[in-house]
């Protein structure tokens, strides 16, 4: 399933949403919002945003525990996508270790749904904002593969970590590059192709920003940059 409509957690509400308790959405409000995004607003995907804001790291557990009947028949990761936007350590130095913390919730969330008999990873993609090079994307992919999922292969006092803590699944994830400035938009196809070849991917989702380029370069210029990026990507 390729999602067509994503909720981004960037609301501009004229009034307090019906699922919120106050003008400022708290963590529990965002959990309810995610449910309504899928069940009532008919979105395919919810961005779970860890970049520049606090987000609930137990979102999968809370959705399943509160709305089990809905998600047991329409599993996250299969019928719906919950996709995390993570900090870019190359740019957001103060939030760099939050990337590691965020990636750790992927196998933990899978453990939880498996305990309920759902054999499908609820999260298997992350969004990397402000992508400027293929190496940035590769590092996130490799860090998860080698140091998050890969820690199961390590030995501790003669015992494999996976025998002690259980398997760390999925073994790999995909990283969605989000291109947000002129130079990266002009190189979006090149960067995406390098990452896809390195990771041996048959398909890759790519996000092209509109709001930041429009604010930085103007609406017309931003439209041209994105159209050029789309054309280049279509030629791959």
PDB file of N, CA, C and O in Angstrom, residues 101-167:
ATOM      1  N   UNK A 101      17.397   7.492  20.123  1.00  0.00           N
ATOM      2  CA  UNK A 101      16.286   7.184  21.024  1.00  0.00           C
ATOM      3  C   UNK A 101      15.009   6.870  20.242  1.00  0.00           C
ATOM      4  O   UNK A 101      14.266   5.943  20.581  1.00  0.00           O
ATOM      5  N   UNK A 102      14.772   7.627  19.190  1.00  0.00           N
ATOM      6  CA  UNK A 102      13.561   7.442  18.391  1.00  0.00           C
ATOM      7  C   UNK A 102      13.592   6.123  17.628  1.00  0.00           C
ATOM      8  O   UNK A 102      12.591   5.398  17.576  1.00  0.00           O
ATOM      9  N   UNK A 103      14.729   5.796  17.049  1.00  0.00           N
ATOM     10  CA  UNK A 103      14.826   4.552  16.285  1.00  0.00           C
ATOM     11  C   UNK A 103      14.619   3.325  17.170  1.00  0.00           C
ATOM     12  O   UNK A 103      14.149   2.284  16.696  1.00  0.00           O
ATOM     13  N   UNK A 104      14.952   3.440  18.451  1.00  0.00           N
ATOM     14  CA  UNK A 104      14.786   2.305  19.360  1.00  0.00           C
ATOM     15  C   UNK A 104      13.319   1.923  19.539  1.00  0.00           C
ATOM     16  O   UNK A 104      13.015   0.790  19.917  1.00  0.00           O
ATOM     17  N   UNK A 105      12.403   2.861  19.287  1.00  0.00           N
ATOM     18  CA  UNK A 105      10.993   2.530  19.491  1.00  0.00           C
ATOM     19  C   UNK A 105      10.440   1.648  18.373  1.00  0.00           C
ATOM     20  O   UNK A 105       9.364   1.073  18.519  1.00  0.00           O
ATOM     21  N   UNK A 106      11.179   1.507  17.265  1.00  0.00           N
ATOM     22  CA  UNK A 106      10.670   0.703  16.149  1.00  0.00           C
ATOM     23  C   UNK A 106      10.586  -0.779  16.519  1.00  0.00           C
ATOM     24  O   UNK A 106       9.512  -1.383  16.415  1.00  0.00           O
ATOM     25  N   UNK A 107      11.680  -1.426  16.970  1.00  0.00           N
ATOM     26  CA  UNK A 107      11.537  -2.834  17.370  1.00  0.00           C
ATOM     27  C   UNK A 107      10.663  -3.015  18.610  1.00  0.00           C
ATOM     28  O   UNK A 107       9.967  -4.029  18.736  1.00  0.00           O
ATOM     29  N   UNK A 108      10.678  -2.035  19.513  1.00  0.00           N
ATOM     30  CA  UNK A 108       9.828  -2.147  20.706  1.00  0.00           C
ATOM     31  C   UNK A 108       8.350  -2.131  20.321  1.00  0.00           C
ATOM     32  O   UNK A 108       7.545  -2.890  20.879  1.00  0.00           O
ATOM     33  N   UNK A 109       7.994  -1.295  19.360  1.00  0.00           N
ATOM     34  CA  UNK A 109       6.603  -1.246  18.898  1.00  0.00           C
ATOM     35  C   UNK A 109       6.211  -2.546  18.203  1.00  0.00           C
ATOM     36  O   UNK A 109       5.076  -3.026  18.344  1.00  0.00           O
ATOM     37  N   UNK A 110       7.153  -3.117  17.462  1.00  0.00           N
ATOM     38  CA  UNK A 110       6.873  -4.393  16.796  1.00  0.00           C
ATOM     39  C   UNK A 110       6.664  -5.495  17.827  1.00  0.00           C
ATOM     40  O   UNK A 110       5.767  -6.343  17.686  1.00  0.00           O
ATOM     41  N   UNK A 111       7.468  -5.489  18.890  1.00  0.00           N
ATOM     42  CA  UNK A 111       7.276  -6.476  19.959  1.00  0.00           C
ATOM     43  C   UNK A 111       5.858  -6.401  20.512  1.00  0.00           C
ATOM     44  O   UNK A 111       5.224  -7.428  20.781  1.00  0.00           O
ATOM     45  N   UNK A 112       5.368  -5.177  20.683  1.00  0.00           N
ATOM     46  CA  UNK A 112       4.045  -5.021  21.286  1.00  0.00           C
ATOM     47  C   UNK A 112       2.954  -5.580  20.378  1.00  0.00           C
ATOM     48  O   UNK A 112       2.079  -6.325  20.839  1.00  0.00           O
ATOM     49  N   UNK A 113       2.979  -5.253  19.088  1.00  0.00           N
ATOM     50  CA  UNK A 113       1.913  -5.752  18.213  1.00  0.00           C
ATOM     51  C   UNK A 113       2.018  -7.267  18.040  1.00  0.00           C
ATOM     52  O   UNK A 113       0.997  -7.950  17.907  1.00  0.00           O
ATOM     53  N   UNK A 114       3.227  -7.803  18.073  1.00  0.00           N
ATOM     54  CA  UNK A 114       3.379  -9.262  17.979  1.00  0.00           C
ATOM     55  C   UNK A 114       2.775  -9.950  19.196  1.00  0.00           C
ATOM     56  O   UNK A 114       2.241 -11.056  19.087  1.00  0.00           O
ATOM     57  N   UNK A 115       2.853  -9.296  20.341  1.00  0.00           N
ATOM     58  CA  UNK A 115       2.253  -9.885  21.546  1.00  0.00           C
ATOM     59  C   UNK A 115       0.735  -9.969  21.426  1.00  0.00           C
ATOM     60  O   UNK A 115       0.093 -10.729  22.156  1.00  0.00           O
ATOM     61  N   UNK A 116       0.172  -9.196  20.496  1.00  0.00           N
ATOM     62  CA  UNK A 116      -1.273  -9.218  20.252  1.00  0.00           C
ATOM     63  C   UNK A 116      -1.632 -10.082  19.045  1.00  0.00           C
ATOM     64  O   UNK A 116      -2.782 -10.106  18.615  1.00  0.00           O
ATOM     65  N   UNK A 117      -0.633 -10.755  18.484  1.00  0.00           N
ATOM     66  CA  UNK A 117      -0.886 -11.646  17.364  1.00  0.00           C
ATOM     67  C   UNK A 117      -0.840 -10.988  16.004  1.00  0.00           C
ATOM     68  O   UNK A 117      -1.273 -11.573  15.009  1.00  0.00           O
ATOM     69  N   UNK A 118      -0.311  -9.761  15.934  1.00  0.00           N
ATOM     70  CA  UNK A 118      -0.207  -9.047  14.660  1.00  0.00           C
ATOM     71  C   UNK A 118       1.227  -9.192  14.157  1.00  0.00           C
ATOM     72  O   UNK A 118       2.163  -8.687  14.768  1.00  0.00           O
ATOM     73  N   UNK A 119       1.401  -9.886  13.051  1.00  0.00           N
ATOM     74  CA  UNK A 119       2.740 -10.171  12.535  1.00  0.00           C
ATOM     75  C   UNK A 119       3.094  -9.226  11.390  1.00  0.00           C
ATOM     76  O   UNK A 119       3.344  -9.648  10.260  1.00  0.00           O
ATOM     77  N   UNK A 120       3.091  -7.947  11.690  1.00  0.00           N
ATOM     78  CA  UNK A 120       3.476  -6.960  10.675  1.00  0.00           C
ATOM     79  C   UNK A 120       4.080  -5.764  11.396  1.00  0.00           C
ATOM     80  O   UNK A 120       3.472  -5.246  12.337  1.00  0.00           O
ATOM     81  N   UNK A 121       5.275  -5.310  11.004  1.00  0.00           N
ATOM     82  CA  UNK A 121       5.889  -4.181  11.716  1.00  0.00           C
ATOM     83  C   UNK A 121       5.046  -2.919  11.566  1.00  0.00           C
ATOM     84  O   UNK A 121       4.727  -2.518  10.443  1.00  0.00           O
ATOM     85  N   UNK A 122       4.680  -2.273  12.661  1.00  0.00           N
ATOM     86  CA  UNK A 122       3.848  -1.072  12.562  1.00  0.00           C
ATOM     87  C   UNK A 122       4.600   0.134  12.018  1.00  0.00           C
ATOM     88  O   UNK A 122       3.998   1.040  11.453  1.00  0.00           O
ATOM     89  N   UNK A 123       5.925   0.149  12.193  1.00  0.00           N
ATOM     90  CA  UNK A 123       6.757   1.253  11.698  1.00  0.00           C
ATOM     91  C   UNK A 123       7.947   0.653  10.967  1.00  0.00           C
ATOM     92  O   UNK A 123       8.659  -0.183  11.523  1.00  0.00           O
ATOM     93  N   UNK A 124       8.166   1.080   9.736  1.00  0.00           N
ATOM     94  CA  UNK A 124       9.326   0.568   8.997  1.00  0.00           C
ATOM     95  C   UNK A 124       9.934   1.629   8.081  1.00  0.00           C
ATOM     96  O   UNK A 124      10.804   1.327   7.268  1.00  0.00           O
ATOM     97  N   UNK A 125       9.474   2.864   8.216  1.00  0.00           N
ATOM     98  CA  UNK A 125      10.045   3.979   7.470  1.00  0.00           C
ATOM     99  C   UNK A 125      10.191   5.174   8.401  1.00  0.00           C
ATOM    100  O   UNK A 125       9.385   5.353   9.316  1.00  0.00           O
ATOM    101  N   UNK A 126      11.213   5.980   8.162  1.00  0.00           N
ATOM    102  CA  UNK A 126      11.351   7.248   8.876  1.00  0.00           C
ATOM    103  C   UNK A 126      11.661   8.338   7.857  1.00  0.00           C
ATOM    104  O   UNK A 126      12.185   8.062   6.774  1.00  0.00           O
ATOM    105  N   UNK A 127      11.320   9.561   8.214  1.00  0.00           N
ATOM    106  CA  UNK A 127      11.545  10.717   7.342  1.00  0.00           C
ATOM    107  C   UNK A 127      12.743  11.492   7.871  1.00  0.00           C
ATOM    108  O   UNK A 127      12.795  11.826   9.063  1.00  0.00           O
ATOM    109  N   UNK A 128      13.697  11.773   6.999  1.00  0.00           N
ATOM    110  CA  UNK A 128      14.869  12.555   7.387  1.00  0.00           C
ATOM    111  C   UNK A 128      14.737  13.962   6.817  1.00  0.00           C
ATOM    112  O   UNK A 128      14.878  14.165   5.610  1.00  0.00           O
ATOM    113  N   UNK A 129      14.470  14.957   7.669  1.00  0.00           N
ATOM    114  CA  UNK A 129      14.288  16.322   7.166  1.00  0.00           C
ATOM    115  C   UNK A 129      15.613  16.959   6.754  1.00  0.00           C
ATOM    116  O   UNK A 129      16.690  16.526   7.163  1.00  0.00           O
ATOM    117  N   UNK A 130      15.497  17.986   5.937  1.00  0.00           N
ATOM    118  CA  UNK A 130      16.655  18.789   5.525  1.00  0.00           C
ATOM    119  C   UNK A 130      17.774  17.934   4.943  1.00  0.00           C
ATOM    120  O   UNK A 130      18.955  18.174   5.177  1.00  0.00           O
ATOM    121  N   UNK A 131      17.396  16.907   4.183  1.00  0.00           N
ATOM    122  CA  UNK A 131      18.390  16.034   3.561  1.00  0.00           C
ATOM    123  C   UNK A 131      19.201  16.812   2.534  1.00  0.00           C
ATOM    124  O   UNK A 131      18.651  17.499   1.676  1.00  0.00           O
ATOM    125  N   UNK A 132      20.521  16.677   2.630  1.00  0.00           N
ATOM    126  CA  UNK A 132      21.405  17.386   1.700  1.00  0.00           C
ATOM    127  C   UNK A 132      22.357  16.459   0.958  1.00  0.00           C
ATOM    128  O   UNK A 132      23.022  16.889   0.013  1.00  0.00           O
ATOM    129  N   UNK A 133      22.450  15.195   1.403  1.00  0.00           N
ATOM    130  CA  UNK A 133      23.362  14.265   0.735  1.00  0.00           C
ATOM    131  C   UNK A 133      22.869  12.841   0.930  1.00  0.00           C
ATOM    132  O   UNK A 133      22.110  12.547   1.866  1.00  0.00           O
ATOM    133  N   UNK A 134      23.330  11.958   0.053  1.00  0.00           N
ATOM    134  CA  UNK A 134      22.979  10.544   0.182  1.00  0.00           C
ATOM    135  C   UNK A 134      23.582   9.952   1.447  1.00  0.00           C
ATOM    136  O   UNK A 134      22.990   9.070   2.080  1.00  0.00           O
ATOM    137  N   UNK A 135      24.754  10.453   1.838  1.00  0.00           N
ATOM    138  CA  UNK A 135      25.420   9.919   3.029  1.00  0.00           C
ATOM    139  C   UNK A 135      24.586  10.129   4.287  1.00  0.00           C
ATOM    140  O   UNK A 135      24.580   9.279   5.186  1.00  0.00           O
ATOM    141  N   UNK A 136      23.880  11.252   4.366  1.00  0.00           N
ATOM    142  CA  UNK A 136      23.030  11.499   5.530  1.00  0.00           C
ATOM    143  C   UNK A 136      21.951  10.425   5.647  1.00  0.00           C
ATOM    144  O   UNK A 136      21.667   9.933   6.741  1.00  0.00           O
ATOM    145  N   UNK A 137      21.362  10.069   4.529  1.00  0.00           N
ATOM    146  CA  UNK A 137      20.308   9.059   4.520  1.00  0.00           C
ATOM    147  C   UNK A 137      20.902   7.681   4.823  1.00  0.00           C
ATOM    148  O   UNK A 137      20.344   6.899   5.601  1.00  0.00           O
ATOM    149  N   UNK A 138      22.034   7.392   4.215  1.00  0.00           N
ATOM    150  CA  UNK A 138      22.687   6.097   4.438  1.00  0.00           C
ATOM    151  C   UNK A 138      23.051   5.898   5.907  1.00  0.00           C
ATOM    152  O   UNK A 138      22.933   4.790   6.447  1.00  0.00           O
ATOM    153  N   UNK A 139      23.517   6.956   6.559  1.00  0.00           N
ATOM    154  CA  UNK A 139      23.919   6.837   7.964  1.00  0.00           C
ATOM    155  C   UNK A 139      22.743   6.425   8.845  1.00  0.00           C
ATOM    156  O   UNK A 139      22.889   5.576   9.731  1.00  0.00           O
ATOM    157  N   UNK A 140      21.579   7.026   8.615  1.00  0.00           N
ATOM    158  CA  UNK A 140      20.402   6.665   9.413  1.00  0.00           C
ATOM    159  C   UNK A 140      20.027   5.213   9.156  1.00  0.00           C
ATOM    160  O   UNK A 140      19.753   4.446  10.092  1.00  0.00           O
ATOM    161  N   UNK A 141      20.012   4.833   7.889  1.00  0.00           N
ATOM    162  CA  UNK A 141      19.694   3.450   7.519  1.00  0.00           C
ATOM    163  C   UNK A 141      20.679   2.479   8.173  1.00  0.00           C
ATOM    164  O   UNK A 141      20.274   1.482   8.791  1.00  0.00           O
ATOM    165  N   UNK A 142      21.976   2.773   8.045  1.00  0.00           N
ATOM    166  CA  UNK A 142      23.003   1.875   8.575  1.00  0.00           C
ATOM    167  C   UNK A 142      22.999   1.857  10.097  1.00  0.00           C
ATOM    168  O   UNK A 142      23.243   0.806  10.713  1.00  0.00           O
ATOM    169  N   UNK A 143      22.736   3.000  10.725  1.00  0.00           N
ATOM    170  CA  UNK A 143      22.702   3.043  12.189  1.00  0.00           C
ATOM    171  C   UNK A 143      21.599   2.136  12.718  1.00  0.00           C
ATOM    172  O   UNK A 143      21.813   1.372  13.669  1.00  0.00           O
ATOM    173  N   UNK A 144      20.431   2.214  12.100  1.00  0.00           N
ATOM    174  CA  UNK A 144      19.354   1.325  12.549  1.00  0.00           C
ATOM    175  C   UNK A 144      19.731  -0.135  12.313  1.00  0.00           C
ATOM    176  O   UNK A 144      19.603  -0.978  13.208  1.00  0.00           O
ATOM    177  N   UNK A 145      20.199  -0.446  11.123  1.00  0.00           N
ATOM    178  CA  UNK A 145      20.525  -1.838  10.773  1.00  0.00           C
ATOM    179  C   UNK A 145      21.607  -2.420  11.674  1.00  0.00           C
ATOM    180  O   UNK A 145      21.488  -3.552  12.156  1.00  0.00           O
ATOM    181  N   UNK A 146      22.664  -1.637  11.928  1.00  0.00           N
ATOM    182  CA  UNK A 146      23.838  -2.176  12.611  1.00  0.00           C
ATOM    183  C   UNK A 146      23.800  -2.017  14.129  1.00  0.00           C
ATOM    184  O   UNK A 146      24.345  -2.861  14.849  1.00  0.00           O
ATOM    185  N   UNK A 147      23.165  -0.936  14.616  1.00  0.00           N
ATOM    186  CA  UNK A 147      23.264  -0.641  16.044  1.00  0.00           C
ATOM    187  C   UNK A 147      21.933  -0.682  16.788  1.00  0.00           C
ATOM    188  O   UNK A 147      21.926  -0.687  18.019  1.00  0.00           O
ATOM    189  N   UNK A 148      20.817  -0.692  16.062  1.00  0.00           N
ATOM    190  CA  UNK A 148      19.518  -0.859  16.720  1.00  0.00           C
ATOM    191  C   UNK A 148      19.070  -2.309  16.546  1.00  0.00           C
ATOM    192  O   UNK A 148      19.081  -3.087  17.500  1.00  0.00           O
ATOM    193  N   UNK A 149      18.732  -2.690  15.329  1.00  0.00           N
ATOM    194  CA  UNK A 149      18.390  -4.090  15.083  1.00  0.00           C
ATOM    195  C   UNK A 149      19.615  -4.984  15.237  1.00  0.00           C
ATOM    196  O   UNK A 149      19.524  -6.118  15.717  1.00  0.00           O
ATOM    197  N   UNK A 150      20.780  -4.457  14.861  1.00  0.00           N
ATOM    198  CA  UNK A 150      21.996  -5.267  14.871  1.00  0.00           C
ATOM    199  C   UNK A 150      22.503  -5.642  16.242  1.00  0.00           C
ATOM    200  O   UNK A 150      23.312  -6.575  16.374  1.00  0.00           O
ATOM    201  N   UNK A 151      22.053  -4.939  17.280  1.00  0.00           N
ATOM    202  CA  UNK A 151      22.571  -5.261  18.615  1.00  0.00           C
ATOM    203  C   UNK A 151      22.161  -6.655  19.073  1.00  0.00           C
ATOM    204  O   UNK A 151      22.780  -7.225  19.969  1.00  0.00           O
ATOM    205  N   UNK A 152      21.137  -7.216  18.435  1.00  0.00           N
ATOM    206  CA  UNK A 152      20.727  -8.570  18.801  1.00  0.00           C
ATOM    207  C   UNK A 152      21.802  -9.605  18.542  1.00  0.00           C
ATOM    208  O   UNK A 152      21.805 -10.677  19.152  1.00  0.00           O
ATOM    209  N   UNK A 153      22.734  -9.283  17.641  1.00  0.00           N
ATOM    210  CA  UNK A 153      23.811 -10.229  17.317  1.00  0.00           C
ATOM    211  C   UNK A 153      24.981 -10.148  18.293  1.00  0.00           C
ATOM    212  O   UNK A 153      25.860 -11.008  18.284  1.00  0.00           O
ATOM    213  N   UNK A 154      25.004  -9.091  19.114  1.00  0.00           N
ATOM    214  CA  UNK A 154      26.107  -8.937  20.061  1.00  0.00           C
ATOM    215  C   UNK A 154      26.005  -9.990  21.163  1.00  0.00           C
ATOM    216  O   UNK A 154      24.932 -10.533  21.423  1.00  0.00           O
ATOM    217  N   UNK A 155      27.139 -10.256  21.800  1.00  0.00           N
ATOM    218  CA  UNK A 155      27.157 -11.195  22.917  1.00  0.00           C
ATOM    219  C   UNK A 155      27.423 -10.452  24.215  1.00  0.00           C
ATOM    220  O   UNK A 155      28.211  -9.510  24.264  1.00  0.00           O
ATOM    221  N   UNK A 156      26.757 -10.901  25.257  1.00  0.00           N
ATOM    222  CA  UNK A 156      26.899 -10.311  26.584  1.00  0.00           C
ATOM    223  C   UNK A 156      27.107 -11.447  27.578  1.00  0.00           C
ATOM    224  O   UNK A 156      26.208 -12.265  27.787  1.00  0.00           O
ATOM    225  N   UNK A 157      28.307 -11.526  28.120  1.00  0.00           N
ATOM    226  CA  UNK A 157      28.653 -12.602  29.061  1.00  0.00           C
ATOM    227  C   UNK A 157      28.351 -13.977  28.460  1.00  0.00           C
ATOM    228  O   UNK A 157      27.809 -14.870  29.120  1.00  0.00           O
ATOM    229  N   UNK A 158      28.699 -14.121  27.178  1.00  0.00           N
ATOM    230  CA  UNK A 158      28.535 -15.405  26.518  1.00  0.00           C
ATOM    231  C   UNK A 158      27.145 -15.694  25.985  1.00  0.00           C
ATOM    232  O   UNK A 158      26.901 -16.775  25.447  1.00  0.00           O
ATOM    233  N   UNK A 159      26.235 -14.746  26.126  1.00  0.00           N
ATOM    234  CA  UNK A 159      24.860 -14.940  25.660  1.00  0.00           C
ATOM    235  C   UNK A 159      24.516 -13.868  24.630  1.00  0.00           C
ATOM    236  O   UNK A 159      24.836 -12.695  24.814  1.00  0.00           O
ATOM    237  N   UNK A 160      23.872 -14.279  23.529  1.00  0.00           N
ATOM    238  CA  UNK A 160      23.466 -13.303  22.523  1.00  0.00           C
ATOM    239  C   UNK A 160      22.408 -12.371  23.104  1.00  0.00           C
ATOM    240  O   UNK A 160      21.522 -12.803  23.854  1.00  0.00           O
ATOM    241  N   UNK A 161      22.510 -11.110  22.736  1.00  0.00           N
ATOM    242  CA  UNK A 161      21.550 -10.125  23.233  1.00  0.00           C
ATOM    243  C   UNK A 161      20.130 -10.495  22.812  1.00  0.00           C
ATOM    244  O   UNK A 161      19.174 -10.316  23.574  1.00  0.00           O
ATOM    245  N   UNK A 162      19.968 -11.046  21.609  1.00  0.00           N
ATOM    246  CA  UNK A 162      18.628 -11.423  21.141  1.00  0.00           C
ATOM    247  C   UNK A 162      18.036 -12.563  21.970  1.00  0.00           C
ATOM    248  O   UNK A 162      16.811 -12.663  22.112  1.00  0.00           O
ATOM    249  N   UNK A 163      18.890 -13.431  22.529  1.00  0.00           N
ATOM    250  CA  UNK A 163      18.379 -14.490  23.405  1.00  0.00           C
ATOM    251  C   UNK A 163      17.922 -13.925  24.744  1.00  0.00           C
ATOM    252  O   UNK A 163      17.061 -14.503  25.413  1.00  0.00           O
ATOM    253  N   UNK A 164      18.505 -12.813  25.110  1.00  0.00           N
ATOM    254  CA  UNK A 164      18.182 -12.170  26.386  1.00  0.00           C
ATOM    255  C   UNK A 164      16.978 -11.235  26.263  1.00  0.00           C
ATOM    256  O   UNK A 164      16.033 -11.300  27.056  1.00  0.00           O
ATOM    257  N   UNK A 165      16.985 -10.385  25.227  1.00  0.00           N
ATOM    258  CA  UNK A 165      15.952  -9.358  25.080  1.00  0.00           C
ATOM    259  C   UNK A 165      14.943  -9.657  23.980  1.00  0.00           C
ATOM    260  O   UNK A 165      13.964  -8.924  23.839  1.00  0.00           O
ATOM    261  N   UNK A 166      15.183 -10.711  23.208  1.00  0.00           N
ATOM    262  CA  UNK A 166      14.304 -11.005  22.084  1.00  0.00           C
ATOM    263  C   UNK A 166      14.846 -10.417  20.794  1.00  0.00           C
ATOM    264  O   UNK A 166      15.780  -9.609  20.789  1.00  0.00           O
ATOM    265  N   UNK A 167      14.245 -10.815  19.682  1.00  0.00           N
ATOM    266  CA  UNK A 167      14.685 -10.322  18.377  1.00  0.00           C
ATOM    267  C   UNK A 167      14.419  -8.830  18.236  1.00  0.00           C
ATOM    268  O   UNK A 167      13.472  -8.289  18.823  1.00  0.00           O
TER     269      UNK A 167
END
